[in-house]
Amino acid sequence: MTIPPLACQPHDHRHCIEQALAEAETLCARQGLRLTALRRRVLELVWQSHKPLGAYDILAVLSEQDGRRAAPPTVYRALDFLLEHGLVHRIASLNAFVGCDHPAHAHQGQFFICRQCHAAIELERSAISDSILDSARGLGFRVEGQTVEVVGLCARCQDAR
Amino acid sequence: MTIPPLACQPHDHRHCIEQALAEAETLCARQGLRLTALRRRVLELVWQSHKPLGAYDILAVLSEQDGRRAAPPTVYRALDFLLEHGLVHRIASLNAFVGCDHPAHAHQGQFFICRQCHAAIELERSAISDSILDSARGLGFRVEGQTVEVVGLCARCQDAR
DNA sequence: TCTAAAGTGTAATAGAATAACGTCCCCATG
DNA sequence: CATGGGGACGTTATTCTATTACACTTTAGA
């Protein structure tokens, strides 16, 4: 049995945010990347919860709460930077973005998304990616990127019945 | 080694279209569903190739080519019907739709999408879905739907280098 | 200090999907 | 035969998501 992920159980979420920001600082420092105030803030907002967040939700906070002049490109550029360096992931089936648990190494996770509480649990199971690579090999298909998004009910929301 | 899929090699595509439409007729007849002229036409358009097709591309053909009065809901309603009964699949990462090879039984395929020729090859490998179900079990997560979309280069486009 | 590149602001637009309402037509029932 | 109810489709408007193009500013490095 694996360790149950924080995402779908009560926890001190401030710690998640702090850690994510700290890891981002470290990663950017190490790679000579510029984690600007805007990018840092967008990352923080994406980490506001474990629920994938829409670009326009981020935009709304920047405008209304931060009083920052912001139009869509402002947000999308920040998100592009964060995506490119693995600090956030995009959930295609939701048109939304979620913070990455472990940005230290390049990867594309697998996401288990609860339709009830909307939490997105990220895993990185070689059993899944290997089975995909294996099927691809049978086709002679060269894999460049994998999107695995599973929707259903997390353990907590099942219990809450 | 599996049989190489038609999608990424030359073939008489008229046959694919005919067969898809015939299967749809059969399936709808058997289930008492109404495959109206519009739904049939949208299915035919989706099958125009093995490339996922956008809703607005379909819309354009209906308007310009068929001279049909059509607005987005016209297309989306037809697509919803076709999706609901497994005649087409939606590719979330492309916001596009592709015909289903084998609509006879309910399923959610796995898609291998070539970034060069844009063909989408549908597979249904239990090795992939089982590995997902297995990981879900470890989380206590109840799976209701799987999205597996792999992007890369198909065998044919690799050779074409 | 100067310059090139990267980052951000701004306006406009493209692309994807849905909401809400009205009309028509089929056909099952009386 | 009529009739009325539900499904399918037309229509208009709107919402949500994302990108293009260009201007201005900041930053790092020569």
Coordinates of C-alpha atoms (C1' of nucleotides) in Angstrom, one line a residue:
Chain A
M1 CA 0.0 0.0 0.0
T2 CA 1.3 3.4 -0.9
I3 CA 1.3 6.5 1.3
P4 CA -2.1 8.2 0.9
P5 CA -1.6 11.5 -0.9
L6 CA -2.1 14.7 1.0
A7 CA -4.3 16.0 -1.8
C8 CA -7.4 14.1 -0.7
Q9 CA -7.2 14.4 3.0
P10 CA -7.1 17.2 5.6
H11 CA -3.7 18.8 6.1
D12 CA -2.0 22.1 6.7
H13 CA -2.0 23.4 3.2
R14 CA 0.1 26.4 4.0
H15 CA 3.0 24.0 4.2
C16 CA 2.3 22.7 0.7
I17 CA 2.4 26.2 -0.6
E18 CA 5.6 27.2 1.2
Q19 CA 7.3 24.1 0.1
A20 CA 6.3 24.5 -3.5
L21 CA 7.5 28.0 -3.6
A22 CA 10.8 27.1 -1.9
E23 CA 11.4 24.3 -4.3
A24 CA 10.6 26.6 -7.2
E25 CA 13.1 29.2 -5.9
T26 CA 15.8 26.5 -5.6
L27 CA 15.1 25.0 -9.0
C28 CA 15.2 28.4 -10.7
A29 CA 18.3 29.5 -8.9
R30 CA 20.1 26.3 -9.8
Q31 CA 19.1 26.6 -13.5
G32 CA 19.6 30.3 -13.8
L33 CA 15.9 30.9 -14.5
R34 CA 14.1 34.1 -13.4
L35 CA 11.2 33.4 -11.0
T36 CA 9.8 36.9 -11.3
A37 CA 7.3 38.3 -8.9
L38 CA 4.5 37.7 -11.3
R39 CA 5.5 34.1 -12.0
R40 CA 6.0 33.4 -8.3
R41 CA 2.5 34.8 -7.6
V42 CA 0.9 32.8 -10.3
L43 CA 2.6 29.7 -8.9
E44 CA 1.3 30.5 -5.5
L45 CA -2.2 30.9 -6.8
V46 CA -2.1 27.6 -8.6
W47 CA -1.0 26.1 -5.3
Q48 CA -3.9 27.7 -3.4
S49 CA -5.4 24.3 -3.3
H50 CA -5.0 20.9 -4.9
K51 CA -7.7 21.6 -7.3
P52 CA -6.8 22.5 -10.9
L53 CA -7.3 26.2 -11.4
G54 CA -8.4 27.9 -14.6
A55 CA -6.3 30.6 -16.2
Y56 CA -9.1 33.1 -15.9
D57 CA -9.5 32.3 -12.2
I58 CA -5.9 33.3 -11.8
L59 CA -6.5 36.4 -13.9
A60 CA -9.4 37.4 -11.7
V61 CA -7.4 37.3 -8.6
L62 CA -4.5 39.2 -10.1
S63 CA -6.9 41.9 -11.2
E64 CA -9.3 42.1 -8.3
Q65 CA -7.2 41.1 -5.4
D66 CA -3.8 42.2 -6.3
G67 CA -5.0 45.2 -8.2
R68 CA -2.6 44.3 -10.9
R69 CA -3.2 45.3 -14.5
A70 CA -3.6 41.9 -16.1
A71 CA -4.9 40.6 -19.4
P72 CA -4.9 37.0 -20.5
P73 CA -1.4 37.0 -22.0
T74 CA 0.0 38.0 -18.7
V75 CA -1.3 34.9 -17.1
Y76 CA -0.7 32.6 -20.0
R77 CA 2.9 33.7 -20.3
A78 CA 3.5 33.0 -16.6
L79 CA 1.8 29.6 -17.0
D80 CA 3.9 28.8 -20.0
F81 CA 7.1 29.5 -18.1
L82 CA 5.9 27.3 -15.2
L83 CA 4.8 24.5 -17.5
E84 CA 8.0 24.6 -19.4
H85 CA 10.1 24.1 -16.3
G86 CA 7.8 21.5 -14.8
L87 CA 6.5 23.6 -11.9
V88 CA 2.9 23.2 -12.9
H89 CA 1.0 20.7 -15.1
R90 CA -1.9 21.4 -17.4
I91 CA -5.0 19.2 -17.1
A92 CA -6.2 19.0 -20.7
S93 CA -9.6 17.5 -19.8
L94 CA -10.3 20.5 -17.5
N95 CA -8.5 23.3 -19.3
A96 CA -6.9 24.0 -15.9
F97 CA -3.6 24.0 -14.2
V98 CA -2.3 22.3 -11.0
G99 CA 1.0 22.6 -9.1
C100 CA 3.6 19.9 -9.5
D101 CA 4.5 17.9 -6.3
H102 CA 8.0 17.2 -7.3
P103 CA 9.3 19.5 -10.0
A104 CA 12.9 18.5 -9.4
H105 CA 13.1 16.1 -12.3
A106 CA 11.4 16.4 -15.7
H107 CA 8.3 14.2 -15.9
Q108 CA 4.7 14.0 -16.9
G109 CA 2.6 12.7 -14.2
Q110 CA -0.6 10.7 -14.2
F111 CA -3.6 12.5 -12.7
F112 CA -6.5 11.1 -10.7
I113 CA -9.1 13.7 -10.4
C114 CA -12.1 13.5 -8.1
R115 CA -15.3 14.7 -9.6
Q116 CA -16.7 15.5 -6.2
C117 CA -14.0 17.5 -4.4
H118 CA -12.0 18.3 -7.6
A119 CA -8.7 17.4 -6.0
A120 CA -6.1 16.2 -8.5
I121 CA -3.8 13.5 -7.2
E122 CA -0.6 13.2 -9.2
L123 CA 1.2 9.9 -9.5
E124 CA 4.2 8.8 -11.5
R125 CA 3.9 5.1 -11.9
S126 CA 6.2 3.4 -14.3
A127 CA 3.7 0.6 -14.6
I128 CA 1.4 3.0 -16.4
S129 CA 4.0 4.7 -18.6
D130 CA 5.7 1.4 -19.4
S131 CA 2.5 -0.1 -20.5
I132 CA 2.0 2.9 -22.8
L133 CA 5.5 2.7 -24.1
D134 CA 5.0 -1.0 -24.7
S135 CA 1.9 -0.5 -26.7
A136 CA 3.6 2.3 -28.6
R137 CA 6.5 0.0 -29.5
G138 CA 4.0 -2.5 -30.9
L139 CA 2.8 0.3 -33.3
G140 CA 6.3 1.5 -34.1
F141 CA 5.1 4.8 -32.6
R142 CA 7.7 7.1 -31.0
V143 CA 6.3 8.6 -27.8
E144 CA 7.0 12.2 -27.1
G145 CA 4.4 13.0 -24.5
Q146 CA 1.8 11.2 -22.4
T147 CA -1.5 12.5 -21.1
V148 CA -3.1 10.3 -18.5
E149 CA -6.1 11.8 -16.7
V150 CA -8.4 9.6 -14.7
V151 CA -11.7 10.9 -13.3
G152 CA -13.6 9.3 -10.5
L153 CA -14.1 9.5 -6.8
C154 CA -11.3 9.8 -4.3
A155 CA -11.2 7.6 -1.2
R156 CA -12.4 10.5 1.0
C157 CA -15.4 11.4 -1.1
Q158 CA -16.4 7.7 -1.3
D159 CA -16.4 7.5 2.5
A160 CA -18.4 10.7 2.8
R161 CA -21.4 9.0 1.4
Chain B
M1 CA 3.6 -7.9 -33.2
T2 CA 0.2 -6.4 -33.7
I3 CA -1.5 -5.7 -37.0
P4 CA -0.4 -2.2 -38.1
P5 CA -3.4 0.2 -37.9
L6 CA -4.9 1.5 -41.1
A7 CA -4.8 5.0 -39.7
C8 CA -1.2 5.6 -40.3
Q9 CA -0.7 3.9 -43.7
P10 CA -2.2 4.3 -47.1
H11 CA -5.5 2.7 -47.6
D12 CA -8.8 3.1 -49.4
H13 CA -10.4 5.4 -46.9
R14 CA -13.9 5.3 -48.5
H15 CA -14.1 1.8 -47.1
C16 CA -13.5 3.1 -43.6
I17 CA -16.3 5.7 -44.0
E18 CA -18.7 3.2 -45.4
Q19 CA -18.1 0.7 -42.7
A20 CA -18.4 3.3 -40.0
L21 CA -21.7 4.5 -41.3
A22 CA -23.0 1.0 -41.7
E23 CA -22.0 0.0 -38.2
A24 CA -23.7 3.1 -36.9
E25 CA -26.9 2.3 -38.7
T26 CA -26.8 -1.2 -37.3
L27 CA -26.0 -0.1 -33.8
C28 CA -28.8 2.6 -33.8
A29 CA -31.3 0.2 -35.3
R30 CA -30.6 -2.4 -32.6
Q31 CA -30.8 0.1 -29.8
G32 CA -33.8 2.1 -31.1
L33 CA -31.8 5.2 -31.5
R34 CA -32.5 7.8 -34.2
L35 CA -29.5 8.3 -36.5
T36 CA -31.0 11.4 -38.2
A37 CA -29.6 12.9 -41.4
L38 CA -27.7 15.5 -39.4
R39 CA -26.1 13.0 -37.0
R40 CA -25.2 10.7 -39.9
R41 CA -23.7 13.6 -41.8
V42 CA -21.6 14.7 -38.8
L43 CA -20.4 11.2 -38.3
E44 CA -19.5 11.0 -41.9
L45 CA -17.5 14.3 -41.6
V46 CA -15.7 13.1 -38.5
W47 CA -14.7 10.1 -40.5
Q48 CA -13.5 12.1 -43.4
S49 CA -10.0 11.2 -42.2
H50 CA -8.3 9.6 -39.3
K51 CA -7.4 13.0 -38.0
P52 CA -9.4 14.4 -35.1
L53 CA -11.6 17.1 -36.4
G54 CA -12.7 20.3 -34.6
A55 CA -16.4 21.1 -34.0
Y56 CA -16.0 24.3 -35.9
D57 CA -14.5 22.5 -38.9
I58 CA -17.6 20.4 -39.0
L59 CA -19.7 23.5 -38.7
A60 CA -17.9 25.2 -41.6
V61 CA -18.6 22.2 -43.9
L62 CA -22.3 22.1 -42.9
S63 CA -22.7 25.8 -43.6
E64 CA -20.5 26.3 -46.7
Q65 CA -20.7 22.9 -48.4
D66 CA -24.0 21.6 -47.4
G67 CA -25.7 25.0 -47.4
R68 CA -27.2 24.0 -44.1
R69 CA -28.2 26.6 -41.5
A70 CA -26.0 25.6 -38.7
A71 CA -24.8 27.2 -35.5
P72 CA -22.5 25.7 -32.8
P73 CA -25.3 24.0 -30.9
T74 CA -26.3 22.1 -34.0
V75 CA -22.9 20.5 -34.2
Y76 CA -22.4 20.0 -30.5
R77 CA -25.8 18.3 -30.1
A78 CA -25.0 15.8 -32.9
L79 CA -21.5 15.2 -31.4
D80 CA -23.1 14.7 -28.0
F81 CA -25.3 12.0 -29.4
L82 CA -22.4 10.3 -31.2
L83 CA -20.2 10.5 -28.1
E84 CA -22.9 9.2 -25.8
H85 CA -23.4 6.1 -28.0
G86 CA -19.7 5.5 -28.5
L87 CA -19.6 6.4 -32.2
V88 CA -17.0 9.0 -31.8
H89 CA -14.4 9.9 -29.2
R90 CA -13.3 13.3 -28.0
I91 CA -9.6 14.1 -27.8
A92 CA -9.3 16.4 -24.9
S93 CA -5.8 17.5 -25.7
L94 CA -6.9 18.7 -29.1
N95 CA -10.4 19.8 -28.5
A96 CA -11.4 17.6 -31.4
F97 CA -13.3 14.5 -32.3
V98 CA -12.4 11.3 -34.1
G99 CA -14.5 8.3 -35.3
C100 CA -14.5 5.2 -33.2
D101 CA -13.2 2.0 -34.9
H102 CA -15.3 -0.4 -33.0
P103 CA -18.4 1.2 -31.5
A104 CA -20.1 -2.1 -30.9
H105 CA -19.2 -2.2 -27.2
A106 CA -18.8 0.6 -24.7
H107 CA -15.2 1.6 -24.1
Q108 CA -12.8 4.4 -23.8
G109 CA -9.8 3.9 -26.0
Q110 CA -6.3 5.0 -25.7
F111 CA -5.1 7.4 -28.4
F112 CA -1.7 7.6 -30.1
I113 CA -1.6 10.9 -32.0
C114 CA 1.0 11.7 -34.6
R115 CA 2.2 15.3 -34.4
Q116 CA 3.3 15.2 -38.0
C117 CA 0.4 13.7 -40.0
H118 CA -2.1 14.2 -37.1
A119 CA -3.5 10.7 -37.4
A120 CA -5.0 9.3 -34.2
I121 CA -4.6 5.6 -33.7
E122 CA -7.0 4.1 -31.3
L123 CA -6.0 1.1 -29.2
E124 CA -7.8 -0.6 -26.3
R125 CA -5.1 -2.3 -24.3
S126 CA -6.0 -3.9 -21.1
A127 CA -2.4 -3.6 -20.0
I128 CA -2.8 0.2 -20.0
S129 CA -6.2 0.3 -18.4
D130 CA -5.3 -2.4 -15.9
S131 CA -2.2 -0.5 -14.8
I132 CA -4.3 2.6 -14.2
L133 CA -6.9 0.6 -12.3
D134 CA -4.2 -0.9 -10.3
S135 CA -2.7 2.4 -9.3
A136 CA -6.2 3.7 -8.5
R137 CA -6.7 0.8 -6.2
G138 CA -3.6 1.7 -4.3
L139 CA -5.1 5.2 -3.7
G140 CA -8.6 3.9 -2.9
F141 CA -9.7 5.9 -5.9
R142 CA -12.8 4.7 -7.8
V143 CA -12.2 5.1 -11.5
E144 CA -15.1 6.3 -13.6
G145 CA -13.3 7.4 -16.7
Q146 CA -9.9 7.3 -18.3
T147 CA -8.3 9.7 -20.7
V148 CA -5.1 8.4 -22.3
E149 CA -3.7 10.5 -25.1
V150 CA -0.1 10.0 -26.3
V151 CA 1.5 12.3 -28.7
G152 CA 4.6 11.5 -30.8
L153 CA 5.5 10.3 -34.3
C154 CA 3.8 7.4 -36.0
A155 CA 5.9 4.7 -37.8
R156 CA 5.2 6.2 -41.2
C157 CA 6.3 9.7 -40.3
Q158 CA 9.5 8.4 -38.7
D159 CA 10.4 6.6 -42.0
A160 CA 9.6 9.7 -44.0
R161 CA 12.6 11.5 -42.6
Chain C
dT1 C1' 27.0 53.0 -19.7
dC2 C1' 25.0 51.0 -23.5
dT3 C1' 22.6 47.4 -25.8
dA4 C1' 20.2 43.2 -26.7
dA5 C1' 17.1 40.1 -24.9
dA6 C1' 13.7 38.9 -21.8
dG7 C1' 9.6 40.2 -19.5
dT8 C1' 5.3 42.6 -19.1
dG9 C1' 1.2 45.8 -20.6
dT10 C1' -2.4 46.4 -23.9
dA11 C1' -5.9 45.8 -27.5
dA12 C1' -8.0 43.0 -30.5
dT13 C1' -9.3 38.6 -32.0
dA14 C1' -9.7 33.7 -32.6
dG15 C1' -11.4 29.3 -31.0
dA16 C1' -14.4 26.2 -28.1
dA17 C1' -18.6 25.4 -25.7
dT18 C1' -23.0 26.3 -23.5
dA19 C1' -27.6 28.7 -22.2
dA20 C1' -32.0 29.8 -23.2
dC21 C1' -35.8 29.9 -25.9
dG22 C1' -38.8 28.9 -30.0
dT23 C1' -40.5 25.9 -33.7
dC24 C1' -41.3 21.7 -36.1
dC25 C1' -42.3 17.0 -36.7
dC26 C1' -43.0 12.4 -35.5
dC27 C1' -45.8 9.1 -33.5
dA28 C1' -48.3 6.9 -29.6
dT29 C1' -52.6 7.2 -27.4
dG30 C1' -57.2 7.9 -27.0
Chain D
dC1 C1' -58.6 10.8 -37.1
dA2 C1' -57.1 14.4 -33.7
dT3 C1' -54.0 15.7 -30.4
dG4 C1' -50.6 16.4 -27.4
dG5 C1' -46.1 15.4 -25.7
dG6 C1' -41.3 14.7 -26.4
dG7 C1' -37.3 14.7 -29.2
dA8 C1' -34.7 17.1 -32.7
dC9 C1' -33.3 21.2 -34.6
dG10 C1' -32.9 26.5 -35.5
dT11 C1' -31.6 30.9 -33.6
dT12 C1' -29.4 34.4 -30.7
dA13 C1' -26.5 35.5 -27.3
dT14 C1' -23.0 34.7 -24.2
dT15 C1' -19.3 32.5 -21.6
dC16 C1' -14.9 30.5 -21.3
dT17 C1' -10.3 29.5 -23.2
dA18 C1' -6.3 30.9 -25.7
dT19 C1' -3.4 33.5 -29.1
dT20 C1' -1.6 37.4 -32.1
dA21 C1' 0.7 41.6 -32.6
dC22 C1' 2.8 45.5 -31.0
dA23 C1' 4.5 48.8 -27.5
dC24 C1' 7.0 49.7 -23.4
dT25 C1' 10.1 48.4 -19.5
dT26 C1' 13.4 46.0 -17.0
dT27 C1' 17.5 43.2 -16.6
dA28 C1' 21.8 41.1 -17.4
dG29 C1' 26.0 41.3 -19.5
dA30 C1' 29.5 43.4 -22.7

